[in-house]
Amino acid sequence: MNRQQLGMFLADEHLLLAEAMQKIDENAKGILFVTDEQGRLNGAVSDGDIRRWILKTGMITAEIRLLMNPHPRYILRGELSDPYGYMRKCQIHALPIVDSCMRVRDILLSDSEIIESDAEKGGLEDVTVVIMAGGKGTRLYPYTKILPKPLIPIGDVPIIERIINHFHEYNVTDFIMTVNYRKNMIKSYFSEIEKDYSIEYVEEEKPLGTAGSIKLIKRRFDKPVIVTNCDSLIRADYAELLRFHREAGNAITIVAAMKNDVIPYGVIYSKENGEIENIVEKPRRSYFVNTGMYVMNPEIIELIPDDTFFHMTDLTEKAMDHDYRVGMYPISEDSFLDMGEFEEMKRMEDKLNIR
């Protein structure tokens, strides 16, 4: 591994959490190794560590030294004859190689042939997924003048089929799709492809908003359901998401993605009478946004009014008014791929390595 590649996995202990999440996204192995000024290994921070920290403290401006594991796995150079076997045994995807002074000299990376635990996902065999696919997709006009938004291709596969395939990796076979705009095209497409999952269609006679259409589902559920938009792909561990929802005691869990913006100006902070206190050049803002994916307990569906335009934001507010617990499940910025606008479609293709 050359110096540039190595740098993708190394971080100073004072790196901010938001920047660490971005760097973990870039190396795609879910981990950073924390080093001091001399390049000595001090700890490790995984995406799971960051998620647990955010859920516990609510802080997104912390330095990673506060949440790092101070005892990461590593090997001395030349210590093991089969380091990949050690990685497979420990189910880790990245292993630093250090010298006698604990300076990181290289990092071994796993591949899909070495560690297969992620490929054997499963865990959601009895879960129903509701996909809200009734909107017109006005932001994607004129594409949506011809095709309904769910059938707009990302590469050569419609976005909604990519979403279904991602859930299917976790053994989900029960899908409910709420449809309205150009619904026959959507139904026709799925009737013509080979699939080993079922789709039940719930048809809106008029637009009912992101939550209103859910009330049209005649089925009654006895366990949490996952509800998601049809125009965004969430790259997360869905089994872990459901496990978190249950363990947290949430009635609704909102999947929330971190966003990082840089204000392209020097920001002025002033005192009384216009006296300048401080100027910060191009500050970074970090915050969480709603991705449009939710885990929802069955009793929450009963809060949706009949035959009424009602959004998911209305539903979450109503749930909180009724003292139900509403929580969030944080993911990184690059784990949320949204195609709601043209420039985001190109970003999605790039992140999925579609050429």
Short mmCIF file of C-alpha atoms in Angstrom, two decimals:
data_model
loop_
_atom_site.label_atom_id
_atom_site.label_comp_id
_atom_site.label_asym_id
_atom_site.label_seq_id
_atom_site.Cartn_x
_atom_site.Cartn_y
_atom_site.Cartn_z
CA MET A 1 0.00 0.00 0.00
CA ASN A 2 1.49 3.34 -1.03
CA ARG A 3 1.58 6.46 1.14
CA GLN A 4 -1.56 7.95 -0.43
CA GLN A 5 -3.53 4.74 0.06
CA LEU A 6 -2.25 4.42 3.62
CA GLY A 7 -3.41 7.96 4.36
CA MET A 8 -6.99 6.96 3.63
CA PHE A 9 -6.94 4.74 6.73
CA LEU A 10 -4.95 6.92 9.14
CA ALA A 11 -6.22 9.83 11.20
CA ASP A 12 -4.95 12.18 13.87
CA GLU A 13 -6.66 11.85 17.24
CA HIS A 14 -7.98 15.42 16.97
CA LEU A 15 -9.91 14.71 13.75
CA LEU A 16 -13.55 15.68 14.17
CA LEU A 17 -16.22 13.01 14.10
CA ALA A 18 -17.92 14.35 10.97
CA GLU A 19 -14.63 14.35 9.07
CA ALA A 20 -13.90 10.82 10.30
CA MET A 21 -17.23 9.59 8.91
CA GLN A 22 -16.38 11.11 5.55
CA LYS A 23 -12.94 9.50 5.54
CA ILE A 24 -14.42 6.10 6.46
CA ASP A 25 -16.82 6.47 3.53
CA GLU A 26 -13.88 7.11 1.22
CA ASN A 27 -11.87 4.04 2.25
CA ALA A 28 -15.00 1.83 2.23
CA LYS A 29 -13.70 -0.51 4.96
CA GLY A 30 -15.62 0.95 7.90
CA ILE A 31 -12.60 1.90 10.02
CA LEU A 32 -9.85 4.43 10.69
CA PHE A 33 -6.65 3.85 12.61
CA VAL A 34 -5.62 6.67 14.95
CA THR A 35 -1.97 7.65 15.07
CA ASP A 36 0.13 10.25 16.88
CA GLU A 37 2.49 12.79 15.30
CA GLN A 38 5.20 10.13 14.89
CA GLY A 39 2.81 7.76 13.11
CA ARG A 40 2.48 5.38 16.07
CA LEU A 41 -0.76 3.43 16.41
CA ASN A 42 -2.91 4.76 19.25
CA GLY A 43 -6.34 3.34 18.51
CA ALA A 44 -9.08 2.66 16.00
CA VAL A 45 -12.49 4.12 15.21
CA SER A 46 -15.15 2.20 13.31
CA ASP A 47 -18.40 3.42 11.80
CA GLY A 48 -20.15 1.46 14.56
CA ASP A 49 -18.15 3.32 17.22
CA ILE A 50 -19.26 6.62 15.70
CA ARG A 51 -22.90 5.55 15.52
CA ARG A 52 -22.92 4.43 19.15
CA TRP A 53 -21.29 7.68 20.25
CA ILE A 54 -23.86 9.82 18.43
CA LEU A 55 -26.76 7.80 19.84
CA LYS A 56 -25.34 7.99 23.36
CA THR A 57 -24.28 11.65 23.45
CA GLY A 58 -25.94 13.42 20.52
CA MET A 59 -22.58 15.14 19.86
CA ILE A 60 -21.33 15.33 16.27
CA THR A 61 -18.49 17.80 16.85
CA ALA A 62 -16.34 15.58 19.10
CA GLU A 63 -12.75 14.60 18.37
CA ILE A 64 -12.26 10.92 17.63
CA ARG A 65 -9.87 10.46 20.56
CA LEU A 66 -12.95 10.53 22.79
CA LEU A 67 -14.53 7.49 21.18
CA MET A 68 -11.64 5.48 19.73
CA ASN A 69 -10.85 1.93 20.80
CA PRO A 70 -7.42 2.28 22.44
CA HIS A 71 -6.61 -1.41 21.91
CA PRO A 72 -7.02 -2.16 18.20
CA ARG A 73 -5.90 -5.39 16.59
CA TYR A 74 -2.55 -5.22 14.78
CA ILE A 75 0.41 -7.40 13.90
CA LEU A 76 4.14 -6.77 13.95
CA ARG A 77 5.84 -6.85 10.60
CA GLY A 78 6.68 -10.47 9.77
CA GLU A 79 4.91 -11.79 12.87
CA LEU A 80 2.27 -14.03 11.25
CA SER A 81 2.67 -16.47 8.39
CA ASP A 82 -1.06 -16.30 7.59
CA PRO A 83 -2.32 -12.79 8.40
CA TYR A 84 -5.39 -13.24 6.20
CA GLY A 85 -6.35 -16.30 8.20
CA TYR A 86 -6.10 -14.17 11.33
CA MET A 87 -8.36 -11.56 9.71
CA ARG A 88 -10.87 -14.22 8.73
CA LYS A 89 -10.86 -15.63 12.25
CA CYS A 90 -11.40 -12.17 13.78
CA GLN A 91 -13.85 -11.10 11.03
CA ILE A 92 -12.02 -7.84 10.39
CA HIS A 93 -11.60 -6.07 7.07
CA ALA A 94 -8.43 -4.06 7.74
CA LEU A 95 -5.35 -4.95 9.78
CA PRO A 96 -2.46 -2.54 10.45
CA ILE A 97 1.12 -3.82 10.27
CA VAL A 98 3.42 -1.98 12.68
CA ASP A 99 7.16 -1.94 13.33
CA SER A 100 8.86 -2.38 16.69
CA CYS A 101 8.13 1.28 17.54
CA MET A 102 4.39 0.81 16.80
CA ARG A 103 4.57 2.97 13.67
CA VAL A 104 2.03 1.90 11.04
CA ARG A 105 3.93 0.63 8.00
CA ASP A 106 1.16 -1.01 6.02
CA ILE A 107 -2.48 -2.08 6.21
CA LEU A 108 -3.78 -5.40 4.95
CA LEU A 109 -7.24 -5.28 3.41
CA SER A 110 -9.69 -8.11 3.06
CA ASP A 111 -11.76 -8.81 -0.02
CA SER A 112 -15.03 -10.66 -0.58
CA GLU A 113 -13.21 -13.97 -1.00
CA ILE A 114 -11.45 -13.64 2.33
CA ILE A 115 -14.29 -12.53 4.58
CA GLU A 116 -17.76 -13.56 3.51
CA SER A 117 -19.75 -12.58 6.58
CA ASP A 118 -21.25 -9.52 4.87
CA ALA A 119 -22.36 -11.57 1.87
CA GLU A 120 -24.38 -13.87 4.11
CA LYS A 121 -26.64 -11.16 5.42
CA GLY A 122 -30.16 -12.45 5.96
CA GLY A 123 -31.95 -11.70 9.19
CA LEU A 124 -35.13 -10.10 7.82
CA GLU A 125 -36.99 -13.13 6.53
CA ASP A 126 -40.27 -12.22 8.27
CA VAL A 127 -40.13 -8.45 7.71
CA THR A 128 -42.46 -6.50 5.41
CA VAL A 129 -41.05 -3.54 3.47
CA VAL A 130 -43.39 -0.79 2.28
CA ILE A 131 -42.11 1.27 -0.65
CA MET A 132 -43.85 4.59 -1.29
CA ALA A 133 -43.89 4.86 -5.07
CA GLY A 134 -46.90 7.06 -5.85
CA GLY A 135 -45.29 10.45 -6.41
CA LYS A 136 -44.90 12.24 -9.74
CA GLY A 137 -41.21 13.05 -9.34
CA THR A 138 -41.59 16.63 -10.53
CA ARG A 139 -37.93 17.42 -9.74
CA LEU A 140 -36.91 14.90 -12.39
CA TYR A 141 -39.05 16.34 -15.18
CA PRO A 142 -38.91 15.74 -18.19
CA TYR A 143 -37.74 12.17 -17.40
CA THR A 144 -40.92 11.62 -15.41
CA LYS A 145 -43.06 12.83 -18.30
CA ILE A 146 -42.19 9.48 -19.89
CA LEU A 147 -41.41 7.18 -16.96
CA PRO A 148 -42.67 7.08 -13.38
CA LYS A 149 -39.91 8.01 -10.97
CA PRO A 150 -39.47 4.45 -9.59
CA LEU A 151 -38.58 3.14 -13.07
CA ILE A 152 -35.91 5.73 -13.89
CA PRO A 153 -32.77 3.64 -14.43
CA ILE A 154 -29.57 3.96 -12.46
CA GLY A 155 -27.26 2.30 -14.94
CA ASP A 156 -29.46 -0.35 -16.54
CA VAL A 157 -31.56 -1.14 -13.45
CA PRO A 158 -34.53 0.98 -12.25
CA ILE A 159 -33.93 2.64 -8.90
CA ILE A 160 -36.85 0.82 -7.25
CA GLU A 161 -35.51 -2.56 -8.35
CA ARG A 162 -32.11 -1.66 -6.87
CA ILE A 163 -33.85 -0.82 -3.59
CA ILE A 164 -35.72 -4.13 -3.61
CA ASN A 165 -32.55 -6.07 -4.47
CA HIS A 166 -30.72 -4.49 -1.54
CA PHE A 167 -33.46 -5.58 0.86
CA HIS A 168 -33.55 -9.00 -0.78
CA GLU A 169 -29.91 -9.48 0.26
CA TYR A 170 -31.32 -9.60 3.80
CA ASN A 171 -33.87 -12.23 2.70
CA VAL A 172 -36.83 -9.85 2.55
CA THR A 173 -39.44 -11.38 0.25
CA ASP A 174 -42.59 -9.47 1.26
CA PHE A 175 -42.95 -6.04 -0.36
CA ILE A 176 -45.90 -3.66 -0.43
CA MET A 177 -45.78 -0.86 -2.98
CA THR A 178 -48.06 2.18 -2.79
CA VAL A 179 -48.62 3.47 -6.33
CA ASN A 180 -50.49 6.24 -8.13
CA TYR A 181 -48.73 8.07 -10.98
CA ARG A 182 -48.26 5.76 -14.01
CA LYS A 183 -49.00 2.81 -11.75
CA ASN A 184 -49.72 0.43 -14.63
CA MET A 185 -46.22 0.89 -16.00
CA ILE A 186 -44.75 -0.05 -12.63
CA LYS A 187 -46.98 -3.10 -12.27
CA SER A 188 -46.28 -4.17 -15.83
CA TYR A 189 -42.51 -3.94 -15.33
CA PHE A 190 -42.49 -6.19 -12.29
CA SER A 191 -44.92 -8.64 -13.85
CA GLU A 192 -42.42 -9.24 -16.68
CA ILE A 193 -39.21 -9.80 -14.72
CA GLU A 194 -38.18 -12.98 -12.94
CA LYS A 195 -38.25 -12.56 -9.18
CA ASP A 196 -38.39 -14.69 -6.05
CA TYR A 197 -40.23 -12.17 -3.90
CA SER A 198 -43.83 -10.94 -3.80
CA ILE A 199 -45.18 -7.43 -4.36
CA GLU A 200 -48.59 -6.33 -3.16
CA TYR A 201 -49.82 -3.11 -4.75
CA VAL A 202 -51.83 -0.51 -2.87
CA GLU A 203 -53.37 2.00 -5.26
CA GLU A 204 -54.08 5.62 -4.37
CA GLU A 205 -57.07 7.15 -6.10
CA LYS A 206 -55.71 10.57 -5.18
CA PRO A 207 -52.39 11.77 -3.71
CA LEU A 208 -52.35 11.08 0.03
CA GLY A 209 -48.80 12.08 0.94
CA THR A 210 -46.00 9.85 2.15
CA ALA A 211 -47.93 8.52 5.15
CA GLY A 212 -51.55 8.75 3.99
CA SER A 213 -51.14 5.96 1.48
CA ILE A 214 -49.94 3.56 4.21
CA LYS A 215 -53.38 3.71 5.82
CA LEU A 216 -54.79 2.13 2.64
CA ILE A 217 -52.99 -1.12 3.41
CA LYS A 218 -55.65 -3.61 4.46
CA ARG A 219 -53.26 -6.01 6.12
CA ARG A 220 -52.74 -5.81 9.87
CA PHE A 221 -49.20 -6.25 11.15
CA ASP A 222 -47.96 -7.81 14.37
CA LYS A 223 -44.32 -6.70 14.09
CA PRO A 224 -42.40 -3.62 12.91
CA VAL A 225 -42.41 -2.76 9.22
CA ILE A 226 -39.81 -0.86 7.23
CA VAL A 227 -41.10 2.05 5.16
CA THR A 228 -38.92 3.71 2.52
CA ASN A 229 -39.05 6.14 -0.38
CA CYS A 230 -38.69 4.86 -3.93
CA ASP A 231 -35.97 7.28 -5.02
CA SER A 232 -33.16 6.78 -2.52
CA LEU A 233 -30.89 3.86 -1.76
CA ILE A 234 -29.76 3.48 1.84
CA ARG A 235 -26.53 1.52 2.18
CA ALA A 236 -26.77 0.33 5.77
CA ASP A 237 -27.05 -2.90 7.73
CA TYR A 238 -30.83 -3.37 7.71
CA ALA A 239 -30.71 -6.20 10.23
CA GLU A 240 -28.76 -3.99 12.63
CA LEU A 241 -31.26 -1.18 12.02
CA LEU A 242 -34.19 -3.40 13.02
CA ARG A 243 -32.29 -4.73 16.02
CA PHE A 244 -31.54 -1.18 17.15
CA HIS A 245 -35.19 -0.16 16.73
CA ARG A 246 -36.35 -2.98 19.00
CA GLU A 247 -33.63 -2.59 21.62
CA ALA A 248 -34.14 1.18 21.83
CA GLY A 249 -37.87 0.72 22.43
CA ASN A 250 -38.74 3.09 19.60
CA ALA A 251 -42.18 3.28 18.04
CA ILE A 252 -40.64 4.99 15.01
CA THR A 253 -36.99 4.99 14.03
CA ILE A 254 -35.92 7.47 11.36
CA VAL A 255 -32.79 6.66 9.37
CA ALA A 256 -30.81 9.91 9.41
CA ALA A 257 -27.77 10.72 7.26
CA MET A 258 -25.07 13.15 8.26
CA LYS A 259 -24.58 16.07 5.90
CA ASN A 260 -21.52 18.29 5.78
CA ASP A 261 -21.62 21.76 4.26
CA VAL A 262 -18.83 24.29 3.97
CA ILE A 263 -19.89 27.95 3.98
CA PRO A 264 -17.74 29.46 1.20
CA TYR A 265 -17.12 32.73 3.05
CA GLY A 266 -15.54 34.02 6.19
CA VAL A 267 -18.27 34.01 8.83
CA ILE A 268 -18.30 37.02 11.15
CA TYR A 269 -19.32 36.80 14.79
CA SER A 270 -19.98 40.15 16.43
CA LYS A 271 -20.67 41.68 19.82
CA GLU A 272 -22.89 44.63 20.65
CA ASN A 273 -22.57 47.75 18.52
CA GLY A 274 -21.11 45.76 15.63
CA GLU A 275 -17.73 45.09 17.26
CA ILE A 276 -16.23 41.99 15.64
CA GLU A 277 -15.49 39.20 18.04
CA ASN A 278 -14.22 36.55 15.62
CA ILE A 279 -13.99 35.63 11.95
CA VAL A 280 -14.02 31.98 10.95
CA GLU A 281 -12.92 31.25 7.39
CA LYS A 282 -15.11 28.77 5.49
CA PRO A 283 -16.54 26.96 8.51
CA ARG A 284 -18.00 23.47 8.20
CA ARG A 285 -21.55 22.70 9.32
CA SER A 286 -22.58 19.15 10.16
CA TYR A 287 -26.15 18.02 10.74
CA PHE A 288 -28.46 15.05 10.17
CA VAL A 289 -31.18 14.86 7.51
CA ASN A 290 -34.17 12.57 7.10
CA THR A 291 -33.44 9.92 4.43
CA GLY A 292 -37.06 8.85 4.00
CA MET A 293 -36.55 5.40 5.54
CA TYR A 294 -38.36 4.44 8.73
CA VAL A 295 -38.95 1.46 10.98
CA MET A 296 -42.46 1.66 12.35
CA ASN A 297 -44.43 -0.31 14.93
CA PRO A 298 -47.92 -1.48 13.87
CA GLU A 299 -49.77 0.74 16.37
CA ILE A 300 -48.33 3.86 14.72
CA ILE A 301 -50.24 3.12 11.52
CA GLU A 302 -53.48 3.60 13.46
CA LEU A 303 -52.52 7.26 14.04
CA ILE A 304 -52.81 7.99 10.31
CA PRO A 305 -56.18 9.57 9.47
CA ASP A 306 -58.34 7.92 6.81
CA ASP A 307 -58.51 9.39 3.31
CA THR A 308 -56.36 12.40 4.28
CA PHE A 309 -53.22 13.90 2.78
CA PHE A 310 -50.67 13.14 5.50
CA HIS A 311 -46.87 13.15 5.41
CA MET A 312 -44.45 11.05 7.44
CA THR A 313 -43.31 14.21 9.22
CA ASP A 314 -46.95 14.75 10.31
CA LEU A 315 -47.04 11.18 11.57
CA THR A 316 -43.82 11.45 13.59
CA GLU A 317 -45.05 14.68 15.21
CA LYS A 318 -48.38 13.07 16.05
CA ALA A 319 -46.61 10.04 17.52
CA MET A 320 -44.50 12.27 19.75
CA ASP A 321 -47.64 14.18 20.80
CA HIS A 322 -49.04 10.81 21.90
CA ASP A 323 -45.85 10.12 23.91
CA TYR A 324 -44.52 7.45 21.61
CA ARG A 325 -40.75 7.21 21.46
CA VAL A 326 -39.31 8.43 18.15
CA GLY A 327 -35.60 7.90 17.60
CA MET A 328 -33.02 8.11 14.85
CA TYR A 329 -30.48 5.69 13.41
CA PRO A 330 -27.47 7.63 12.11
CA ILE A 331 -25.63 6.74 8.91
CA SER A 332 -22.86 8.49 7.01
CA GLU A 333 -23.35 10.96 4.19
CA ASP A 334 -22.23 8.54 1.48
CA SER A 335 -24.55 5.81 2.77
CA PHE A 336 -27.52 7.89 1.59
CA LEU A 337 -27.83 7.90 -2.19
CA ASP A 338 -30.73 10.05 -3.36
CA MET A 339 -31.79 10.50 -6.98
CA GLY A 340 -34.40 13.16 -6.35
CA GLU A 341 -32.51 15.63 -8.56
CA PHE A 342 -30.39 15.30 -11.70
CA GLU A 343 -27.02 16.03 -10.10
CA GLU A 344 -27.74 13.43 -7.42
CA MET A 345 -28.38 10.76 -10.06
CA LYS A 346 -24.81 11.15 -11.31
CA ARG A 347 -23.49 10.93 -7.75
CA MET A 348 -25.46 7.74 -7.19
CA GLU A 349 -24.02 6.15 -10.31
CA ASP A 350 -20.50 7.12 -9.25
CA LYS A 351 -20.93 5.67 -5.75
CA LEU A 352 -22.35 2.43 -7.18
CA ASN A 353 -19.44 2.25 -9.66
CA ILE A 354 -21.83 2.30 -12.63
CA ARG A 355 -20.19 3.22 -15.93
#
